[in-house]
PDB file of C-alpha atoms in Angstrom:
ATOM      1  CA  MET A   1      18.702 -69.607  31.361  1.00 57.00           C
ATOM      2  CA  ILE A   2      21.797 -69.043  32.752  1.00 57.00           C
ATOM      3  CA  ALA A   3      22.360 -69.959  36.539  1.00 57.00           C
ATOM      4  CA  VAL A   4      25.077 -69.928  39.113  1.00 55.00           C
ATOM      5  CA  SER A   5      24.981 -71.066  42.325  1.00 48.00           C
ATOM      6  CA  GLN A   6      27.541 -71.628  45.135  1.00 45.00           C
ATOM      7  CA  CYS A   7      27.865 -75.091  44.631  1.00 42.00           C
ATOM      8  CA  HIS A   8      28.720 -74.793  40.898  1.00 42.00           C
ATOM      9  CA  GLN A   9      32.277 -74.597  40.345  1.00 42.00           C
ATOM     10  CA  PRO A  10      32.846 -71.767  37.848  1.00 42.00           C
ATOM     11  CA  MET A  11      34.398 -72.612  34.694  1.00 36.00           C
ATOM     12  CA  PRO A  12      37.183 -70.555  33.336  1.00 38.00           C
ATOM     13  CA  TRP A  13      35.899 -67.615  30.712  1.00 35.00           C
ATOM     14  CA  PRO A  14      36.138 -67.597  27.913  1.00 36.00           C
ATOM     15  CA  GLN A  15      37.393 -71.171  27.374  1.00 34.00           C
ATOM     16  CA  GLN A  16      34.151 -72.712  28.101  1.00 33.00           C
ATOM     17  CA  PRO A  17      30.731 -71.863  26.898  1.00 33.00           C
ATOM     18  CA  ILE A  18      28.164 -70.377  29.024  1.00 34.00           C
ATOM     19  CA  MET A  19      25.847 -73.295  30.050  1.00 35.00           C
ATOM     20  CA  ILE A  20      23.163 -74.069  32.483  1.00 38.00           C
ATOM     21  CA  ALA A  21      24.516 -74.847  36.037  1.00 38.00           C
ATOM     22  CA  VAL A  22      22.017 -76.726  38.123  1.00 33.00           C
ATOM     23  CA  SER A  23      23.173 -77.352  41.575  1.00 31.00           C
ATOM     24  CA  GLN A  24      22.899 -80.746  42.861  1.00 31.00           C
ATOM     25  CA  CYS A  25      24.175 -80.036  46.670  1.00 32.00           C
ATOM     26  CA  HIS A  26      21.175 -81.649  48.576  1.00 34.00           C
ATOM     27  CA  ASP A  27      18.635 -84.279  48.228  1.00 37.00           C
ATOM     28  CA  ARG A  28      15.572 -82.697  46.524  1.00 38.00           C
ATOM     29  CA  SER A  29      13.232 -85.440  48.286  1.00 38.00           C
ATOM     30  CA  GLN A  30      13.973 -83.675  51.644  1.00 41.00           C
ATOM     31  CA  PRO A  31      12.299 -80.349  52.158  1.00 41.00           C
ATOM     32  CA  VAL A  32      14.462 -77.200  53.284  1.00 40.00           C
ATOM     33  CA  SER A  33      13.802 -76.699  56.812  1.00 42.00           C
ATOM     34  CA  GLY A  34      13.182 -73.301  58.279  1.00 44.00           C
ATOM     35  CA  SER A  35      12.769 -71.643  54.795  1.00 44.00           C
ATOM     36  CA  GLN A  36       9.738 -69.636  53.742  1.00 45.00           C
ATOM     37  CA  PRO A  37       9.021 -70.362  50.227  1.00 43.00           C
ATOM     38  CA  ALA A  38       7.892 -67.640  47.705  1.00 43.00           C
ATOM     39  CA  SER A  39       4.811 -68.445  45.937  1.00 55.00           C
ATOM     40  CA  VAL A  40       6.843 -69.291  42.577  1.00 56.00           C
ATOM     41  CA  MET A  41       8.427 -72.461  44.652  1.00 55.00           C
ATOM     42  CA  SER A  42       5.149 -73.467  46.582  1.00 54.00           C
ATOM     43  CA  GLN A  43       3.450 -74.818  43.520  1.00 49.00           C
ATOM     44  CA  PRO A  44       3.414 -78.615  43.498  1.00 46.00           C
ATOM     45  CA  VAL A  45       6.687 -80.096  42.800  1.00 43.00           C
ATOM     46  CA  SER A  46       5.947 -82.869  40.323  1.00 42.00           C
ATOM     47  CA  TRP A  47       9.618 -82.808  39.084  1.00 36.00           C
ATOM     48  CA  ARG A  48      10.785 -84.808  42.269  1.00 37.00           C
ATOM     49  CA  SER A  49       9.991 -87.969  40.618  1.00 39.00           C
ATOM     50  CA  GLN A  50      11.467 -86.794  37.317  1.00 41.00           C
ATOM     51  CA  PRO A  51      15.073 -86.531  36.065  1.00 42.00           C
ATOM     52  CA  VAL A  52      16.469 -83.032  36.949  1.00 40.00           C
ATOM     53  CA  PRO A  53      16.662 -81.822  33.115  1.00 46.00           C
ATOM     54  CA  GLU A  54      12.998 -81.767  32.978  1.00 47.00           C
ATOM     55  CA  GLN A  55      12.631 -78.671  35.068  1.00 56.00           C
ATOM     56  CA  PRO A  56      15.958 -77.195  35.821  1.00 60.00           C
ATOM     57  CA  SER A  57      14.788 -73.688  36.766  1.00 68.00           C
ATOM     58  CA  LYS A  58      12.567 -74.845  39.760  1.00 74.00           C
ATOM     59  CA  SER A  59      15.412 -77.617  40.893  1.00 75.00           C
ATOM     60  CA  PHE A  60      17.999 -74.715  40.538  1.00 80.00           C
ATOM     61  CA  LEU A  61      15.851 -72.173  42.339  1.00 84.00           C
ATOM     62  CA  LEU A  62      15.104 -74.442  45.353  1.00 84.00           C
ATOM     63  CA  ASP A  63      18.953 -75.269  45.807  1.00 83.00           C
ATOM     64  CA  SER A  64      19.854 -71.634  45.511  1.00 86.00           C
ATOM     65  CA  VAL A  65      17.251 -70.628  48.301  1.00 85.00           C
ATOM     66  CA  HIS A  66      18.509 -73.253  50.470  1.00 84.00           C
ATOM     67  CA  PHE A  67      22.207 -72.259  50.272  1.00 87.00           C
ATOM     68  CA  SER A  68      20.953 -68.507  50.060  1.00 89.00           C
ATOM     69  CA  TYR A  69      22.889 -67.578  46.936  1.00 92.00           C
ATOM     70  CA  GLY A  70      22.274 -67.830  43.365  1.00 91.00           C
ATOM     71  CA  ARG A  71      22.002 -65.710  40.019  1.00 93.00           C
ATOM     72  CA  ILE A  72      19.595 -66.414  37.480  1.00 92.00           C
ATOM     73  CA  VAL A  73      19.779 -64.668  33.941  1.00 94.00           C
ATOM     74  CA  ASN A  74      17.166 -65.333  31.367  1.00 94.00           C
ATOM     75  CA  ILE A  75      17.900 -64.376  27.661  1.00 95.00           C
ATOM     76  CA  ALA A  76      14.912 -62.466  26.464  1.00 96.00           C
ATOM     77  CA  SER A  77      14.886 -59.952  23.343  1.00 96.00           C
ATOM     78  CA  ILE A  78      13.949 -56.574  22.500  1.00 96.00           C
ATOM     79  CA  SER A  79      10.940 -58.089  20.718  1.00 94.00           C
ATOM     80  CA  GLY A  80       9.576 -58.886  24.113  1.00 95.00           C
ATOM     81  CA  LYS A  81       9.913 -54.921  25.068  1.00 94.00           C
ATOM     82  CA  GLU A  82       8.688 -53.486  21.895  1.00 93.00           C
ATOM     83  CA  GLY A  83       7.328 -56.409  19.822  1.00 91.00           C
ATOM     84  CA  ASN A  84       8.053 -56.931  16.112  1.00 88.00           C
ATOM     85  CA  ALA A  85       5.342 -56.978  13.406  1.00 88.00           C
ATOM     86  CA  GLY A  86       4.863 -60.240  11.960  1.00 90.00           C
ATOM     87  CA  MET A  87       6.385 -61.892  14.965  1.00 92.00           C
ATOM     88  CA  LEU A  88       3.578 -62.517  17.461  1.00 95.00           C
ATOM     89  CA  ALA A  89       4.816 -65.917  18.954  1.00 95.00           C
ATOM     90  CA  TYR A  90       8.397 -64.798  19.235  1.00 94.00           C
ATOM     91  CA  SER A  91       7.738 -61.115  20.866  1.00 95.00           C
ATOM     92  CA  THR A  92       4.878 -62.679  23.170  1.00 96.00           C
ATOM     93  CA  SER A  93       7.285 -65.418  24.448  1.00 95.00           C
ATOM     94  CA  LYS A  94      10.190 -63.125  24.842  1.00 96.00           C
ATOM     95  CA  ALA A  95       7.764 -60.916  26.937  1.00 96.00           C
ATOM     96  CA  ALA A  96       6.922 -63.890  28.902  1.00 95.00           C
ATOM     97  CA  VAL A  97      10.578 -64.406  29.791  1.00 95.00           C
ATOM     98  CA  ILE A  98      10.772 -60.587  30.993  1.00 96.00           C
ATOM     99  CA  GLY A  99       7.741 -61.095  33.054  1.00 95.00           C
ATOM    100  CA  LEU A 100       9.160 -64.426  34.515  1.00 93.00           C
ATOM    101  CA  SER A 101      12.330 -62.702  35.433  1.00 95.00           C
ATOM    102  CA  LYS A 102      10.681 -59.747  37.337  1.00 96.00           C
ATOM    103  CA  VAL A 103       8.269 -61.960  39.272  1.00 94.00           C
ATOM    104  CA  VAL A 104      11.022 -64.464  40.270  1.00 93.00           C
ATOM    105  CA  GLY A 105      13.229 -61.547  40.849  1.00 95.00           C
ATOM    106  CA  LYS A 106      10.705 -59.874  43.494  1.00 95.00           C
ATOM    107  CA  GLU A 107       9.502 -63.154  44.746  1.00 92.00           C
ATOM    108  CA  CYS A 108      13.318 -64.492  45.889  1.00 93.00           C
ATOM    109  CA  ALA A 109      14.606 -60.852  46.636  1.00 95.00           C
ATOM    110  CA  GLU A 110      15.119 -61.808  50.265  1.00 95.00           C
ATOM    111  CA  THR A 111      16.749 -64.975  49.575  1.00 94.00           C
ATOM    112  CA  GLY A 112      20.101 -64.145  48.321  1.00 94.00           C
ATOM    113  CA  VAL A 113      18.835 -65.223  44.797  1.00 94.00           C
ATOM    114  CA  THR A 114      18.856 -62.783  42.062  1.00 95.00           C
ATOM    115  CA  CYS A 115      16.600 -63.089  38.812  1.00 95.00           C
ATOM    116  CA  ASN A 116      17.401 -60.945  35.802  1.00 97.00           C
ATOM    117  CA  CYS A 117      17.234 -60.944  32.116  1.00 96.00           C
ATOM    118  CA  VAL A 118      18.945 -59.621  29.357  1.00 97.00           C
ATOM    119  CA  ALA A 119      17.161 -58.426  26.197  1.00 97.00           C
ATOM    120  CA  PRO A 120      19.386 -58.070  22.949  1.00 97.00           C
ATOM    121  CA  ALA A 121      18.784 -56.558  20.015  1.00 96.00           C
ATOM    122  CA  VAL A 122      19.918 -58.123  16.587  1.00 96.00           C
ATOM    123  CA  ILE A 123      23.518 -59.751  17.489  1.00 97.00           C
ATOM    124  CA  ARG A 124      25.863 -60.498  14.824  1.00 96.00           C
ATOM    125  CA  THR A 125      25.740 -64.242  14.600  1.00 96.00           C
ATOM    126  CA  ALA A 126      25.879 -66.886  11.449  1.00 95.00           C
ATOM    127  CA  MET A 127      22.439 -66.618  11.199  1.00 94.00           C
ATOM    128  CA  VAL A 128      22.596 -62.916  10.730  1.00 95.00           C
ATOM    129  CA  ASP A 129      25.540 -63.088   8.562  1.00 95.00           C
ATOM    130  CA  ALA A 130      23.479 -65.275   6.165  1.00 96.00           C
ATOM    131  CA  LEU A 131      20.940 -62.831   5.807  1.00 94.00           C
ATOM    132  CA  PRO A 132      20.632 -60.313   2.780  1.00 95.00           C
ATOM    133  CA  ASP A 133      22.376 -57.109   3.713  1.00 95.00           C
ATOM    134  CA  THR A 134      19.039 -55.252   3.247  1.00 95.00           C
ATOM    135  CA  GLN A 135      17.459 -57.096   5.952  1.00 93.00           C
ATOM    136  CA  VAL A 136      20.389 -56.665   7.888  1.00 94.00           C
ATOM    137  CA  THR A 137      20.235 -52.829   7.380  1.00 95.00           C
ATOM    138  CA  TYR A 138      16.599 -52.590   7.909  1.00 92.00           C
ATOM    139  CA  MET A 139      17.247 -54.119  11.602  1.00 93.00           C
ATOM    140  CA  THR A 140      20.277 -52.034  12.344  1.00 96.00           C
ATOM    141  CA  ASP A 141      18.619 -48.679  11.178  1.00 95.00           C
ATOM    142  CA  LYS A 142      16.407 -49.046  14.142  1.00 93.00           C
ATOM    143  CA  ILE A 143      19.690 -49.220  16.416  1.00 96.00           C
ATOM    144  CA  PRO A 144      21.087 -45.645  17.155  1.00 97.00           C
ATOM    145  CA  MET A 145      24.606 -47.403  16.996  1.00 97.00           C
ATOM    146  CA  LYS A 146      23.619 -48.448  13.519  1.00 96.00           C
ATOM    147  CA  ARG A 147      25.178 -51.786  14.161  1.00 97.00           C
ATOM    148  CA  CYS A 148      24.533 -55.517  15.408  1.00 97.00           C
ATOM    149  CA  GLY A 149      25.648 -56.265  18.860  1.00 97.00           C
ATOM    150  CA  THR A 150      28.453 -58.808  19.198  1.00 97.00           C
ATOM    151  CA  ILE A 151      28.308 -62.219  21.074  1.00 96.00           C
ATOM    152  CA  ASP A 152      31.150 -60.992  23.314  1.00 96.00           C
ATOM    153  CA  GLU A 153      29.203 -57.956  24.131  1.00 97.00           C
ATOM    154  CA  ILE A 154      26.076 -60.170  25.277  1.00 97.00           C
ATOM    155  CA  ALA A 155      28.429 -62.772  27.076  1.00 96.00           C
ATOM    156  CA  ASN A 156      29.990 -59.748  29.037  1.00 96.00           C
ATOM    157  CA  LEU A 157      26.544 -58.315  30.250  1.00 97.00           C
ATOM    158  CA  VAL A 158      25.515 -61.963  31.175  1.00 96.00           C
ATOM    159  CA  LEU A 159      28.765 -62.491  33.100  1.00 96.00           C
ATOM    160  CA  PHE A 160      28.303 -59.310  35.182  1.00 96.00           C
ATOM    161  CA  ALA A 161      24.762 -60.107  35.848  1.00 96.00           C
ATOM    162  CA  ALA A 162      25.421 -63.801  37.235  1.00 95.00           C
ATOM    163  CA  SER A 163      28.290 -62.330  39.073  1.00 95.00           C
ATOM    164  CA  ARG A 164      28.452 -61.482  43.252  1.00 94.00           C
ATOM    165  CA  GLU A 165      28.966 -57.790  41.825  1.00 96.00           C
ATOM    166  CA  CYS A 166      25.507 -57.831  40.747  1.00 96.00           C
ATOM    167  CA  SER A 167      24.040 -58.165  44.305  1.00 96.00           C
ATOM    168  CA  PHE A 168      21.698 -55.300  44.623  1.00 97.00           C
ATOM    169  CA  THR A 169      19.855 -55.955  41.003  1.00 97.00           C
ATOM    170  CA  THR A 170      16.953 -58.611  40.865  1.00 97.00           C
ATOM    171  CA  GLY A 171      13.958 -58.477  38.637  1.00 97.00           C
ATOM    172  CA  PHE A 172      15.522 -56.255  36.101  1.00 97.00           C
ATOM    173  CA  CYS A 173      15.910 -56.564  32.221  1.00 97.00           C
ATOM    174  CA  PHE A 174      19.098 -55.460  31.204  1.00 97.00           C
ATOM    175  CA  ASP A 175      18.997 -53.239  27.870  1.00 95.00           C
ATOM    176  CA  ALA A 176      21.756 -54.577  25.068  1.00 96.00           C
ATOM    177  CA  THR A 177      20.355 -52.934  21.993  1.00 96.00           C
ATOM    178  CA  GLY A 178      22.687 -50.093  21.296  1.00 96.00           C
ATOM    179  CA  GLY A 179      20.131 -47.480  22.527  1.00 95.00           C
ATOM    180  CA  ARG A 180      17.352 -49.056  20.326  1.00 93.00           C
ATOM    181  CA  ALA A 181      14.926 -49.676  23.828  1.00 89.00           C
ATOM    182  CA  THR A 182      12.839 -46.862  25.012  1.00 82.00           C
ATOM    183  CA  TYR A 183      12.272 -48.124  28.329  1.00 80.00           C
TER     184      TYR A 183
END
């Protein structure tokens, strides 16, 4: 999860890596008065007695709603949209990330908080570089652009989704597949 709130001081890009930013601007033991929590936030909040890193998403969400601004960008995969044979657990978990982003995006739509996700296809990383050329060709043959995406391309899409300029998009899955996605 990539999260940005008005309480977090942005880091200069590209000198710093994208990181989880959890706002700690108010005392979480005190309820936010006057707010109508969305159903995702009205579940029991057992995290209050535990350190924040255990459940940063819920903590960030409550803080963001309190301040009427926040951006959540989850990283999914094209596998979550199309499924990959032989990768049941991976494809299912990425589909769940897409579903989570859609639900949170809709439930928080009136709060100033947006929640979207990015679903990339194969991205050129050290792990992909270590694969046999035949495996990489098999993967890129499914991509109309016939190449891997780059880390910078995904980072720039995430930066947009986490920006103030992305203010009318929530519950959306951004395609970063070189044309592979069919919906």
